[in-house]
Amino acid sequence: MALMHETTLVPSKVELLAAWLPAQPWFHGDATKLERVGAYRLDDPAGEVGLEGHLFTAGDDTVYHVPLSYRGAPLEETVEGGGAFLVGVMQHGVLGKRWASDAMGDPVFRSVIAEVMAHGGHEAAEFAQDAAGNVVERAVHTRIQGSGSPRDAVPDLADASVVDLGESSRAENGTAMLVLHRIAVPGREPGDAYALRVSWPGQADPVVLAELRS
């Protein structure tokens, strides 16, 4: 499950992305007009890294797919070259300083999303905790679904290199390849790859937003 705290976050995720997105080669929108249309959460088995996939528009109907990872220390302390994926640093009212990174550069995200895709998994259940410690389950409106089955092998992408190619980002290591589509294109087909299909309010028909091959 994913536990969210009802607290302050400075700067906000939207503010961080508004500053970071214009420098990304796959982003062609107006970063001053970001509007979130959906988001999904994933579980880090170790409970250390927050994983969240954001879906935004930016002044028109194009939907951008921006997964982020959240850590209590810079990604570069764990991953060589991790600083290149930094989106920004936030002050969380409960957890303190949090480093937000483009999740494709985070091996925890790559491992978790690969397992979801290969095993036919789905988004994490979401729970909110208030200042008094009360925990309630939140309704989930953005759904993800992997196309594999629990018996399928999950490729290891922990040591993958990551590059941006057109409107996608690719992580590969010679034995497996994860392609994350940055722009939602209804009707996209994954061919013989495992797929991550996502639906959100206003988009009932799932859209392929990632492909996995090994």
Short mmCIF file of C-alpha atoms in Angstrom, two decimals:
data_model
loop_
_atom_site.label_atom_id
_atom_site.label_comp_id
_atom_site.label_asym_id
_atom_site.label_seq_id
_atom_site.Cartn_x
_atom_site.Cartn_y
_atom_site.Cartn_z
CA MET A 1 0.00 0.00 0.00
CA ALA A 2 1.00 3.64 -0.42
CA LEU A 3 0.69 5.87 2.67
CA MET A 4 0.30 9.61 2.09
CA HIS A 5 0.52 12.21 4.83
CA GLU A 6 -1.92 15.09 4.87
CA THR A 7 0.64 17.85 5.30
CA THR A 8 2.50 20.65 3.55
CA LEU A 9 4.93 20.20 0.66
CA VAL A 10 7.14 23.13 -0.36
CA PRO A 11 7.57 23.63 -3.23
CA SER A 12 4.63 21.62 -4.54
CA LYS A 13 5.08 18.85 -7.09
CA VAL A 14 3.43 21.03 -9.73
CA GLU A 15 5.88 23.85 -8.99
CA LEU A 16 8.84 21.46 -9.26
CA LEU A 17 7.63 20.07 -12.57
CA ALA A 18 6.85 23.51 -13.98
CA ALA A 19 10.54 24.36 -13.55
CA TRP A 20 11.90 21.00 -14.78
CA LEU A 21 9.68 20.09 -17.73
CA PRO A 22 10.70 22.84 -20.20
CA ALA A 23 14.22 21.37 -20.36
CA GLN A 24 12.98 17.89 -21.31
CA PRO A 25 13.23 17.03 -25.03
CA TRP A 26 9.85 15.27 -25.10
CA PHE A 27 7.91 18.18 -23.54
CA HIS A 28 6.27 20.63 -25.93
CA GLY A 29 3.62 22.22 -23.73
CA ASP A 30 3.22 25.35 -21.63
CA ALA A 31 4.66 24.56 -18.20
CA THR A 32 2.79 27.52 -16.68
CA LYS A 33 -0.49 25.74 -17.45
CA LEU A 34 0.11 22.33 -15.86
CA GLU A 35 -3.06 20.53 -14.86
CA ARG A 36 -2.98 17.08 -13.30
CA VAL A 37 -5.45 14.66 -14.84
CA GLY A 38 -4.38 11.55 -12.94
CA ALA A 39 -1.73 9.85 -10.82
CA TYR A 40 -0.91 6.32 -9.70
CA ARG A 41 1.21 4.99 -6.85
CA LEU A 42 3.54 2.00 -6.71
CA ASP A 43 4.92 0.13 -3.68
CA ASP A 44 8.61 -0.03 -2.86
CA PRO A 45 8.94 -3.41 -1.08
CA ALA A 46 11.51 -1.88 1.28
CA GLY A 47 9.25 1.05 2.10
CA GLU A 48 12.04 3.59 1.54
CA VAL A 49 11.29 5.15 -1.84
CA GLY A 50 8.04 6.85 -2.82
CA LEU A 51 6.97 6.03 -6.38
CA GLU A 52 4.29 8.00 -8.21
CA GLY A 53 3.32 8.32 -11.87
CA HIS A 54 1.83 11.69 -12.82
CA LEU A 55 -0.36 12.50 -15.81
CA PHE A 56 -0.52 16.17 -16.79
CA THR A 57 -1.79 18.40 -19.54
CA ALA A 58 0.07 21.63 -20.29
CA GLY A 59 -2.13 24.07 -22.14
CA ASP A 60 -3.69 21.68 -24.66
CA ASP A 61 -5.10 18.13 -24.83
CA THR A 62 -1.71 16.36 -24.83
CA VAL A 63 -1.29 14.15 -21.74
CA TYR A 64 2.27 13.82 -20.41
CA HIS A 65 3.43 10.82 -18.36
CA VAL A 66 5.91 11.83 -15.64
CA PRO A 67 6.82 9.20 -13.01
CA LEU A 68 8.76 10.51 -10.00
CA SER A 69 10.64 8.83 -7.18
CA TYR A 70 10.96 10.42 -3.73
CA ARG A 71 13.90 9.70 -1.42
CA GLY A 72 15.18 10.99 1.90
CA ALA A 73 18.65 11.49 0.39
CA PRO A 74 19.97 12.38 -3.07
CA LEU A 75 19.68 9.59 -5.63
CA GLU A 76 23.33 10.17 -6.53
CA GLU A 77 24.34 8.81 -3.10
CA THR A 78 22.96 5.43 -4.19
CA VAL A 79 23.26 5.47 -7.98
CA GLU A 80 26.28 6.65 -9.93
CA GLY A 81 25.18 9.56 -12.09
CA GLY A 82 21.86 9.81 -10.22
CA GLY A 83 22.16 13.56 -9.93
CA ALA A 84 21.34 13.89 -13.63
CA PHE A 85 17.77 12.77 -12.87
CA LEU A 86 17.07 15.27 -10.08
CA VAL A 87 13.81 17.16 -10.54
CA GLY A 88 14.06 19.14 -7.31
CA VAL A 89 14.10 19.12 -3.52
CA MET A 90 10.95 19.54 -1.42
CA GLN A 91 10.34 20.13 2.28
CA HIS A 92 7.74 17.64 3.51
CA GLY A 93 5.85 18.60 6.66
CA VAL A 94 6.25 15.12 8.17
CA LEU A 95 9.15 13.42 6.38
CA GLY A 96 11.46 16.41 6.09
CA LYS A 97 13.63 17.01 3.05
CA ARG A 98 12.70 14.86 0.04
CA TRP A 99 14.63 14.54 -3.21
CA ALA A 100 12.33 14.11 -6.23
CA SER A 101 13.87 12.45 -9.30
CA ASP A 102 12.79 11.39 -12.76
CA ALA A 103 11.87 7.83 -11.80
CA MET A 104 13.40 6.28 -14.91
CA GLY A 105 16.79 7.01 -13.35
CA ASP A 106 15.86 5.24 -10.11
CA PRO A 107 16.57 1.48 -10.02
CA VAL A 108 13.79 0.95 -7.47
CA PHE A 109 11.20 2.34 -9.88
CA ARG A 110 12.55 0.28 -12.77
CA SER A 111 12.41 -2.91 -10.69
CA VAL A 112 8.92 -2.26 -9.38
CA ILE A 113 7.40 -1.23 -12.72
CA ALA A 114 9.02 -4.22 -14.45
CA GLU A 115 7.45 -6.55 -11.89
CA VAL A 116 4.04 -4.92 -12.32
CA MET A 117 4.27 -5.36 -16.09
CA ALA A 118 5.66 -8.90 -16.14
CA HIS A 119 3.40 -10.21 -13.37
CA GLY A 120 0.16 -8.54 -14.46
CA GLY A 121 0.12 -6.27 -11.42
CA HIS A 122 -1.70 -3.02 -10.75
CA GLU A 123 -1.45 0.24 -8.83
CA ALA A 124 -0.95 0.34 -5.06
CA ALA A 125 -3.86 0.93 -2.73
CA GLU A 126 -3.68 4.46 -1.29
CA PHE A 127 -4.11 5.46 2.34
CA ALA A 128 -4.01 8.93 3.90
CA GLN A 129 -2.77 9.70 7.41
CA ASP A 130 -3.73 12.93 9.18
CA ALA A 131 -1.83 14.80 11.90
CA ALA A 132 -3.58 12.78 14.61
CA GLY A 133 -2.39 9.50 13.10
CA ASN A 134 -5.76 8.44 11.72
CA VAL A 135 -5.47 6.40 8.52
CA VAL A 136 -8.21 6.12 5.91
CA GLU A 137 -8.21 4.50 2.49
CA ARG A 138 -8.45 6.88 -0.44
CA ALA A 139 -10.40 6.23 -3.60
CA VAL A 140 -8.17 5.42 -6.57
CA HIS A 141 -9.19 7.02 -9.86
CA THR A 142 -6.15 6.23 -12.03
CA ARG A 143 -5.68 2.55 -12.80
CA ILE A 144 -2.67 0.70 -14.16
CA GLN A 145 -2.48 -2.92 -15.31
CA GLY A 146 0.45 -5.05 -16.42
CA SER A 147 -0.09 -7.57 -19.20
CA GLY A 148 1.96 -10.50 -17.85
CA SER A 149 1.14 -13.24 -15.36
CA PRO A 150 2.51 -14.09 -11.88
CA ARG A 151 4.51 -17.04 -13.27
CA ASP A 152 6.49 -14.93 -15.75
CA ALA A 153 10.11 -13.99 -15.06
CA VAL A 154 10.90 -10.38 -14.18
CA PRO A 155 13.99 -9.01 -15.96
CA ASP A 156 16.61 -7.24 -13.85
CA LEU A 157 16.95 -3.59 -14.88
CA ALA A 158 18.82 -2.35 -11.82
CA ASP A 159 21.98 -1.57 -13.79
CA ALA A 160 20.32 -0.18 -16.92
CA SER A 161 21.43 2.92 -18.78
CA VAL A 162 18.72 5.50 -19.52
CA VAL A 163 18.34 7.72 -22.59
CA ASP A 164 15.58 9.90 -24.03
CA LEU A 165 14.55 8.97 -27.57
CA GLY A 166 11.89 11.10 -29.19
CA GLU A 167 8.79 11.10 -27.01
CA SER A 168 9.94 8.14 -24.89
CA SER A 169 12.64 7.28 -22.37
CA ARG A 170 14.48 3.96 -22.65
CA ALA A 171 16.30 1.92 -19.99
CA GLU A 172 18.32 -1.08 -21.19
CA ASN A 173 21.24 -3.25 -20.13
CA GLY A 174 21.76 -5.74 -22.95
CA THR A 175 19.31 -8.32 -21.59
CA ALA A 176 16.15 -6.26 -21.12
CA MET A 177 14.64 -2.96 -22.25
CA LEU A 178 12.01 -0.77 -20.62
CA VAL A 179 10.42 1.93 -22.78
CA LEU A 180 8.44 4.60 -20.95
CA HIS A 181 6.16 6.64 -23.19
CA ARG A 182 6.09 10.27 -22.11
CA ILE A 183 3.04 11.19 -24.18
CA ALA A 184 -0.23 9.27 -24.00
CA VAL A 185 -1.32 8.08 -27.46
CA PRO A 186 -4.66 6.22 -27.47
CA GLY A 187 -4.56 3.13 -29.67
CA ARG A 188 -0.83 2.48 -29.25
CA GLU A 189 -0.05 -1.26 -29.45
CA PRO A 190 2.91 -2.88 -27.67
CA GLY A 191 3.49 -5.74 -30.12
CA ASP A 192 5.10 -8.72 -28.40
CA ALA A 193 6.23 -6.72 -25.34
CA TYR A 194 4.76 -6.67 -21.86
CA ALA A 195 2.64 -3.54 -21.55
CA LEU A 196 1.60 -1.13 -18.84
CA ARG A 197 -1.91 0.11 -19.58
CA VAL A 198 -3.26 3.15 -17.78
CA SER A 199 -6.72 4.69 -17.51
CA TRP A 200 -7.70 7.90 -15.73
CA PRO A 201 -10.74 10.16 -15.35
CA GLY A 202 -11.79 11.16 -18.85
CA GLN A 203 -9.82 8.29 -20.45
CA ALA A 204 -11.79 5.11 -19.80
CA ASP A 205 -10.02 3.08 -22.51
CA PRO A 206 -6.58 2.10 -21.15
CA VAL A 207 -3.56 3.59 -22.93
CA VAL A 208 -0.18 1.84 -23.24
CA LEU A 209 2.34 4.01 -21.39
CA ALA A 210 5.24 1.55 -21.04
CA GLU A 211 6.65 -1.53 -22.78
CA LEU A 212 9.04 -4.19 -21.45
CA ARG A 213 11.11 -6.63 -23.50
CA SER A 214 13.70 -9.23 -22.51
#
